[in-house]
Amino acid sequence: MSSDEGVDLVQRDSDMAWELFEVQPTHPEIAKIAHRVLAQDPRRSGMRILLAMHSKASGEPDAAREILLDVIGRRDRQFVNAARQLRDLEQDEHHHAEARRWAEIVLREDQEYWLDWMEFGAIAALAGDFEFGWKTLDDAVEHCARSEADDLPSALVRRAIFLLQSYAPPERFIPAAEEAMRADPSDEFVGVPLTWAYLHQGRFDDAEELCLRMLRLNPTEALPEIALTMIRTMRTTIDENGLSMDQVHDAGILKQYWNQQRDEQLGIDLASALDALEQVMPADLRAALRPPADDETAQNSPGDQQIAAWHDGQRPGTGSAWGLMATSG
């Protein structure tokens, strides 16, 4: 008797492709297995969706989009799943209007899943429709509590993260983040921004206690330790200078910390922007810029220290080289 007797070889290949994607989404064997499955059973649109996800993970969004549109055009039972994937792809590519269109299509097909409403609210807020988007996030949490209560901790964390990503002010972010932390006290991605949001509001004791609580749960985490060290150093410095924490808060210093920490968390701070600029800079413009300044020169720079440490100015008479950025790409 053959060892394969009674085994659905197509299903076995399908399962193997998905399992390989879970552990290594860019592995080239995924595409080979998926195409083998489709050659034997072209009706398996789930394999096409897997191919799209593999293409996206491999840095080929256009190929992923083409595959997903093909699945959507078939209008089979994978239609909604393909629309979800296309929604997420367009959002990852910062095509907010297109992502919102696909989010609405998903909800016209299926209004039962709380996560679809959460994604829709996040997309709306990230596209600039803040109040509507934030209200939709709240509604998604309520929907989750009614329909899938076991998922509520995840919904609360997602709402807090989406509020942070869409630049919600501390007075809106803090209550959502506090609720998320009660549901999942170990979530550092919510806890660390919440620490800085507390500082923004002058709630220094709350910020220190939150850092201590996170460190008790995970003593090896660096970010809460950094925040706690800064808080305690600040308290010592302020006491030595005869000031109060309220005076520091009123001066707006801690609001700057909140903005700085949020920008770093989202990857939109100056260092991230300079790194992104370096990746797309035309060769002629790069040649016009001077090398980075050393630490001492950067610290004494009359301009921004981070910019001096990136490139210490540029050669005289080369200002027009920046026009290359507008005409390239």
GROMACS .gro file of C-alpha atoms in nm:
model
  329
    1MET     CA    1   0.000   0.000   0.000
    2SER     CA    2   0.132   0.346  -0.090
    3SER     CA    3   0.215   0.570   0.205
    4ASP     CA    4   0.017   0.847   0.029
    5GLU     CA    5  -0.301   0.643   0.002
    6GLY     CA    6  -0.593   0.828   0.158
    7VAL     CA    7  -0.393   1.151   0.183
    8ASP     CA    8  -0.514   1.463   0.002
    9LEU     CA    9  -0.183   1.567  -0.154
   10VAL     CA   10  -0.319   1.901  -0.275
   11GLN     CA   11  -0.440   1.988   0.075
   12ARG     CA   12  -0.108   1.872   0.218
   13ASP     CA   13   0.079   2.109  -0.014
   14SER     CA   14  -0.161   2.388   0.071
   15ASP     CA   15  -0.106   2.340   0.445
   16MET     CA   16   0.270   2.322   0.390
   17ALA     CA   17   0.272   2.653   0.203
   18TRP     CA   18   0.078   2.830   0.478
   19GLU     CA   19   0.296   2.681   0.751
   20LEU     CA   20   0.612   2.790   0.569
   21PHE     CA   21   0.470   3.141   0.529
   22GLU     CA   22   0.406   3.159   0.904
   23VAL     CA   23   0.772   3.096   0.986
   24GLN     CA   24   0.943   3.257   0.684
   25PRO     CA   25   0.708   3.466   0.467
   26THR     CA   26   0.970   3.544   0.202
   27HIS     CA   27   1.086   3.184   0.145
   28PRO     CA   28   1.097   3.115  -0.234
   29GLU     CA   29   0.945   2.768  -0.189
   30ILE     CA   30   0.614   2.930  -0.094
   31ALA     CA   31   0.551   3.047  -0.450
   32LYS     CA   32   0.658   2.713  -0.596
   33ILE     CA   33   0.422   2.516  -0.372
   34ALA     CA   34   0.134   2.760  -0.425
   35HIS     CA   35   0.167   2.740  -0.803
   36ARG     CA   36   0.179   2.361  -0.779
   37VAL     CA   37  -0.147   2.361  -0.583
   38LEU     CA   38  -0.315   2.596  -0.830
   39ALA     CA   39  -0.202   2.383  -1.125
   40GLN     CA   40  -0.389   2.091  -0.970
   41ASP     CA   41  -0.689   2.286  -0.840
   42PRO     CA   42  -0.734   2.636  -0.992
   43ARG     CA   43  -1.037   2.699  -0.771
   44ARG     CA   44  -0.822   2.747  -0.461
   45SER     CA   45  -0.821   3.126  -0.443
   46GLY     CA   46  -0.679   3.101  -0.093
   47MET     CA   47  -0.351   3.004  -0.257
   48ARG     CA   48  -0.366   3.319  -0.468
   49ILE     CA   49  -0.411   3.525  -0.153
   50LEU     CA   50  -0.110   3.348  -0.006
   51LEU     CA   51   0.091   3.434  -0.317
   52ALA     CA   52  -0.011   3.800  -0.273
   53MET     CA   53   0.093   3.799   0.091
   54HIS     CA   54   0.423   3.638  -0.004
   55SER     CA   55   0.480   3.905  -0.272
   56LYS     CA   56   0.402   4.182  -0.026
   57ALA     CA   57   0.639   4.038   0.234
   58SER     CA   58   0.906   4.011  -0.038
   59GLY     CA   59   0.882   4.383  -0.115
   60GLU     CA   60   0.669   4.349  -0.429
   61PRO     CA   61   0.346   4.541  -0.354
   62ASP     CA   62   0.252   4.586  -0.720
   63ALA     CA   63   0.262   4.211  -0.778
   64ALA     CA   64   0.058   4.155  -0.462
   65ARG     CA   65  -0.199   4.411  -0.573
   66GLU     CA   66  -0.234   4.247  -0.916
   67ILE     CA   67  -0.295   3.905  -0.762
   68LEU     CA   68  -0.552   4.038  -0.516
   69LEU     CA   69  -0.742   4.225  -0.785
   70ASP     CA   70  -0.755   3.902  -0.984
   71VAL     CA   71  -0.909   3.719  -0.687
   72ILE     CA   72  -1.159   4.001  -0.632
   73GLY     CA   73  -1.254   3.984  -0.999
   74ARG     CA   74  -1.343   3.616  -0.958
   75ARG     CA   75  -1.604   3.706  -0.694
   76ASP     CA   76  -1.573   3.368  -0.524
   77ARG     CA   77  -1.583   3.285  -0.152
   78GLN     CA   78  -1.242   3.449  -0.099
   79PHE     CA   79  -1.368   3.790  -0.215
   80VAL     CA   80  -1.386   3.947   0.131
   81ASN     CA   81  -1.050   3.806   0.241
   82ALA     CA   82  -0.886   3.942  -0.074
   83ALA     CA   83  -1.049   4.282  -0.013
   84ARG     CA   84  -0.913   4.280   0.343
   85GLN     CA   85  -0.565   4.207   0.218
   86LEU     CA   86  -0.591   4.482  -0.043
   87ARG     CA   87  -0.716   4.726   0.221
   88ASP     CA   88  -0.414   4.648   0.437
   89LEU     CA   89  -0.175   4.666   0.142
   90GLU     CA   90  -0.296   5.011   0.037
   91GLN     CA   91  -0.277   5.133   0.395
   92ASP     CA   92   0.079   5.005   0.429
   93GLU     CA   93   0.163   5.190   0.107
   94HIS     CA   94   0.006   5.509   0.258
   95HIS     CA   95  -0.267   5.516  -0.007
   96HIS     CA   96  -0.524   5.623   0.251
   97ALA     CA   97  -0.811   5.705   0.015
   98GLU     CA   98  -0.780   5.371  -0.164
   99ALA     CA   99  -0.744   5.186   0.166
  100ARG     CA  100  -1.062   5.352   0.292
  101ARG     CA  101  -1.248   5.249  -0.024
  102TRP     CA  102  -1.156   4.886   0.028
  103ALA     CA  103  -1.237   4.909   0.399
  104GLU     CA  104  -1.586   5.025   0.305
  105ILE     CA  105  -1.621   4.740   0.054
  106VAL     CA  106  -1.526   4.491   0.324
  107LEU     CA  107  -1.789   4.631   0.559
  108ARG     CA  108  -2.058   4.620   0.289
  109GLU     CA  109  -1.988   4.248   0.259
  110ASP     CA  110  -1.945   4.165   0.628
  111GLN     CA  111  -2.032   4.390   0.923
  112GLU     CA  112  -1.991   4.131   1.195
  113TYR     CA  113  -1.617   4.130   1.256
  114TRP     CA  114  -1.503   4.394   1.507
  115LEU     CA  115  -1.152   4.405   1.360
  116ASP     CA  116  -1.285   4.526   1.024
  117TRP     CA  117  -1.449   4.821   1.203
  118MET     CA  118  -1.126   4.884   1.394
  119GLU     CA  119  -0.923   4.892   1.072
  120PHE     CA  120  -1.180   5.120   0.910
  121GLY     CA  121  -1.160   5.366   1.201
  122ALA     CA  122  -0.780   5.360   1.197
  123ILE     CA  123  -0.769   5.425   0.823
  124ALA     CA  124  -1.013   5.715   0.852
  125ALA     CA  125  -0.813   5.873   1.134
  126LEU     CA  126  -0.480   5.827   0.959
  127ALA     CA  127  -0.632   5.988   0.651
  128GLY     CA  128  -0.716   6.298   0.859
  129ASP     CA  129  -1.082   6.230   0.941
  130PHE     CA  130  -0.987   6.228   1.307
  131GLU     CA  131  -1.309   6.258   1.504
  132PHE     CA  132  -1.497   6.012   1.283
  133GLY     CA  133  -1.208   5.768   1.289
  134TRP     CA  134  -1.157   5.789   1.666
  135LYS     CA  135  -1.532   5.745   1.728
  136THR     CA  136  -1.526   5.438   1.501
  137LEU     CA  137  -1.239   5.294   1.706
  138ASP     CA  138  -1.449   5.334   2.021
  139ASP     CA  139  -1.746   5.171   1.848
  140ALA     CA  140  -1.524   4.880   1.739
  141VAL     CA  141  -1.421   4.818   2.101
  142GLU     CA  142  -1.787   4.810   2.206
  143HIS     CA  143  -1.868   4.576   1.916
  144CYS     CA  144  -1.586   4.344   2.027
  145ALA     CA  145  -1.712   4.344   2.386
  146ARG     CA  146  -2.057   4.235   2.265
  147SER     CA  147  -1.955   3.981   2.003
  148GLU     CA  148  -1.614   3.838   2.099
  149ALA     CA  149  -1.542   3.927   2.461
  150ASP     CA  150  -1.230   3.708   2.471
  151ASP     CA  151  -1.072   3.940   2.211
  152LEU     CA  152  -1.137   4.255   2.415
  153PRO     CA  153  -0.779   4.295   2.547
  154SER     CA  154  -0.652   4.284   2.188
  155ALA     CA  155  -0.916   4.538   2.078
  156LEU     CA  156  -0.822   4.777   2.358
  157VAL     CA  157  -0.452   4.758   2.273
  158ARG     CA  158  -0.522   4.810   1.903
  159ARG     CA  159  -0.736   5.116   1.974
  160ALA     CA  160  -0.462   5.270   2.187
  161ILE     CA  161  -0.199   5.202   1.922
  162PHE     CA  162  -0.415   5.346   1.643
  163LEU     CA  163  -0.487   5.656   1.852
  164LEU     CA  164  -0.113   5.703   1.901
  165GLN     CA  165  -0.042   5.651   1.531
  166SER     CA  166  -0.307   5.905   1.430
  167TYR     CA  167  -0.167   6.175   1.665
  168ALA     CA  168  -0.457   6.172   1.910
  169PRO     CA  169  -0.399   6.429   2.187
  170PRO     CA  170  -0.300   6.296   2.531
  171GLU     CA  171  -0.644   6.364   2.677
  172ARG     CA  172  -0.791   6.116   2.429
  173PHE     CA  173  -0.500   5.874   2.419
  174ILE     CA  174  -0.449   5.842   2.796
  175PRO     CA  175  -0.791   5.695   2.893
  176ALA     CA  176  -0.771   5.446   2.604
  177ALA     CA  177  -0.413   5.351   2.692
  178GLU     CA  178  -0.500   5.311   3.061
  179GLU     CA  179  -0.784   5.076   2.971
  180ALA     CA  180  -0.552   4.879   2.742
  181MET     CA  181  -0.288   4.853   3.015
  182ARG     CA  182  -0.545   4.721   3.261
  183ALA     CA  183  -0.631   4.452   3.007
  184ASP     CA  184  -0.266   4.376   2.920
  185PRO     CA  185  -0.023   4.528   3.174
  186SER     CA  186   0.281   4.392   2.991
  187ASP     CA  187   0.221   4.575   2.661
  188GLU     CA  188   0.526   4.798   2.629
  189PHE     CA  189   0.415   4.960   2.302
  190VAL     CA  190   0.120   5.114   2.488
  191GLY     CA  191   0.287   5.152   2.827
  192VAL     CA  192   0.589   5.357   2.723
  193PRO     CA  193   0.390   5.622   2.528
  194LEU     CA  194   0.147   5.633   2.820
  195THR     CA  195   0.439   5.717   3.049
  196TRP     CA  196   0.531   6.016   2.836
  197ALA     CA  197   0.165   6.118   2.804
  198TYR     CA  198   0.142   6.124   3.183
  199LEU     CA  199   0.446   6.351   3.192
  200HIS     CA  200   0.280   6.573   2.929
  201GLN     CA  201  -0.008   6.623   3.173
  202GLY     CA  202   0.217   6.674   3.474
  203ARG     CA  203   0.124   6.338   3.629
  204PHE     CA  204   0.476   6.256   3.745
  205ASP     CA  205   0.386   6.004   4.018
  206ASP     CA  206   0.164   5.812   3.775
  207ALA     CA  207   0.445   5.804   3.518
  208GLU     CA  208   0.698   5.674   3.770
  209GLU     CA  209   0.457   5.409   3.905
  210LEU     CA  210   0.378   5.288   3.551
  211CYS     CA  211   0.749   5.247   3.474
  212LEU     CA  212   0.799   5.051   3.794
  213ARG     CA  213   0.500   4.830   3.717
  214MET     CA  214   0.629   4.749   3.368
  215LEU     CA  215   0.975   4.672   3.505
  216ARG     CA  216   0.831   4.440   3.769
  217LEU     CA  217   0.661   4.246   3.488
  218ASN     CA  218   0.971   4.245   3.268
  219PRO     CA  219   1.292   4.368   3.434
  220THR     CA  220   1.493   4.343   3.109
  221GLU     CA  221   1.290   4.597   2.911
  222ALA     CA  222   1.508   4.898   2.829
  223LEU     CA  223   1.247   5.162   2.743
  224PRO     CA  224   1.070   5.176   3.082
  225GLU     CA  225   1.413   5.185   3.248
  226ILE     CA  226   1.516   5.481   3.031
  227ALA     CA  227   1.195   5.668   3.114
  228LEU     CA  228   1.228   5.593   3.486
  229THR     CA  229   1.589   5.711   3.491
  230MET     CA  230   1.492   6.033   3.315
  231ILE     CA  231   1.205   6.098   3.558
  232ARG     CA  232   1.423   6.047   3.864
  233THR     CA  233   1.710   6.251   3.720
  234MET     CA  234   1.466   6.529   3.642
  235ARG     CA  235   1.325   6.522   3.995
  236THR     CA  236   1.678   6.547   4.143
  237THR     CA  237   1.780   6.832   3.910
  238ILE     CA  238   1.461   7.024   3.979
  239ASP     CA  239   1.500   6.984   4.356
  240GLU     CA  240   1.861   7.099   4.342
  241ASN     CA  241   1.755   7.416   4.159
  242GLY     CA  242   1.473   7.496   4.397
  243LEU     CA  243   1.202   7.441   4.137
  244SER     CA  244   0.888   7.231   4.137
  245MET     CA  245   0.764   6.973   3.888
  246ASP     CA  246   0.461   7.194   3.828
  247GLN     CA  247   0.690   7.478   3.715
  248VAL     CA  248   0.863   7.246   3.469
  249HIS     CA  249   0.526   7.128   3.341
  250ASP     CA  250   0.405   7.487   3.295
  251ALA     CA  251   0.721   7.568   3.097
  252GLY     CA  252   0.616   7.314   2.832
  253ILE     CA  253   0.936   7.109   2.849
  254LEU     CA  254   0.752   6.782   2.903
  255LYS     CA  255   0.518   6.847   2.613
  256GLN     CA  256   0.828   6.848   2.395
  257TYR     CA  257   0.928   6.511   2.545
  258TRP     CA  258   0.584   6.370   2.462
  259ASN     CA  259   0.610   6.484   2.101
  260GLN     CA  260   0.968   6.357   2.072
  261GLN     CA  261   0.890   6.015   2.218
  262ARG     CA  262   0.576   5.976   2.009
  263ASP     CA  263   0.763   6.068   1.690
  264GLU     CA  264   1.039   5.819   1.770
  265GLN     CA  265   0.782   5.549   1.845
  266LEU     CA  266   0.615   5.608   1.508
  267GLY     CA  267   0.940   5.645   1.314
  268ILE     CA  268   0.867   6.004   1.209
  269ASP     CA  269   1.136   6.177   1.413
  270LEU     CA  270   1.418   6.375   1.254
  271ALA     CA  271   1.665   6.083   1.262
  272SER     CA  272   1.416   5.859   1.080
  273ALA     CA  273   1.343   6.132   0.826
  274LEU     CA  274   1.713   6.183   0.753
  275ASP     CA  275   1.762   5.809   0.714
  276ALA     CA  276   1.469   5.792   0.470
  277LEU     CA  277   1.609   6.090   0.277
  278GLU     CA  278   1.946   5.918   0.251
  279GLN     CA  279   1.780   5.618   0.085
  280VAL     CA  280   1.630   5.822  -0.202
  281MET     CA  281   1.888   6.097  -0.248
  282PRO     CA  282   2.023   6.133  -0.605
  283ALA     CA  283   2.394   6.068  -0.641
  284ASP     CA  284   2.470   6.426  -0.756
  285LEU     CA  285   2.305   6.571  -0.447
  286ARG     CA  286   2.485   6.329  -0.217
  287ALA     CA  287   2.816   6.429  -0.379
  288ALA     CA  288   2.742   6.795  -0.304
  289LEU     CA  289   2.703   6.732   0.068
  290ARG     CA  290   2.990   6.734   0.311
  291PRO     CA  291   3.071   6.430   0.527
  292PRO     CA  292   2.913   6.402   0.873
  293ALA     CA  293   3.062   6.621   1.145
  294ASP     CA  294   3.246   6.456   1.430
  295ASP     CA  295   3.078   6.458   1.773
  296GLU     CA  296   3.250   6.773   1.899
  297THR     CA  297   3.182   6.970   1.580
  298ALA     CA  298   2.818   6.857   1.574
  299GLN     CA  299   2.764   6.962   1.936
  300ASN     CA  300   2.905   7.308   1.863
  301SER     CA  301   2.713   7.347   1.538
  302PRO     CA  302   2.507   7.669   1.514
  303GLY     CA  303   2.236   7.462   1.345
  304ASP     CA  304   2.072   7.134   1.440
  305GLN     CA  305   2.318   6.883   1.587
  306GLN     CA  306   2.145   6.584   1.430
  307ILE     CA  307   2.164   6.739   1.084
  308ALA     CA  308   2.532   6.825   1.131
  309ALA     CA  309   2.599   6.465   1.237
  310TRP     CA  310   2.418   6.351   0.920
  311HIS     CA  311   2.592   6.589   0.674
  312ASP     CA  312   2.787   6.894   0.786
  313GLY     CA  313   2.647   7.131   0.525
  314GLN     CA  314   2.732   7.127   0.155
  315ARG     CA  315   2.982   7.267  -0.086
  316PRO     CA  316   2.935   7.636  -0.181
  317GLY     CA  317   2.739   7.697  -0.500
  318THR     CA  318   2.556   7.362  -0.496
  319GLY     CA  319   2.222   7.472  -0.354
  320SER     CA  320   2.049   7.401  -0.684
  321ALA     CA  321   2.129   7.030  -0.638
  322TRP     CA  322   1.821   7.005  -0.416
  323GLY     CA  323   1.614   7.057  -0.727
  324LEU     CA  324   1.715   6.705  -0.824
  325MET     CA  325   1.493   6.574  -0.545
  326ALA     CA  326   1.189   6.735  -0.707
  327THR     CA  327   1.262   6.595  -1.052
  328SER     CA  328   1.386   6.247  -0.958
  329GLY     CA  329   1.157   5.945  -0.919
   0.00000   0.00000   0.00000
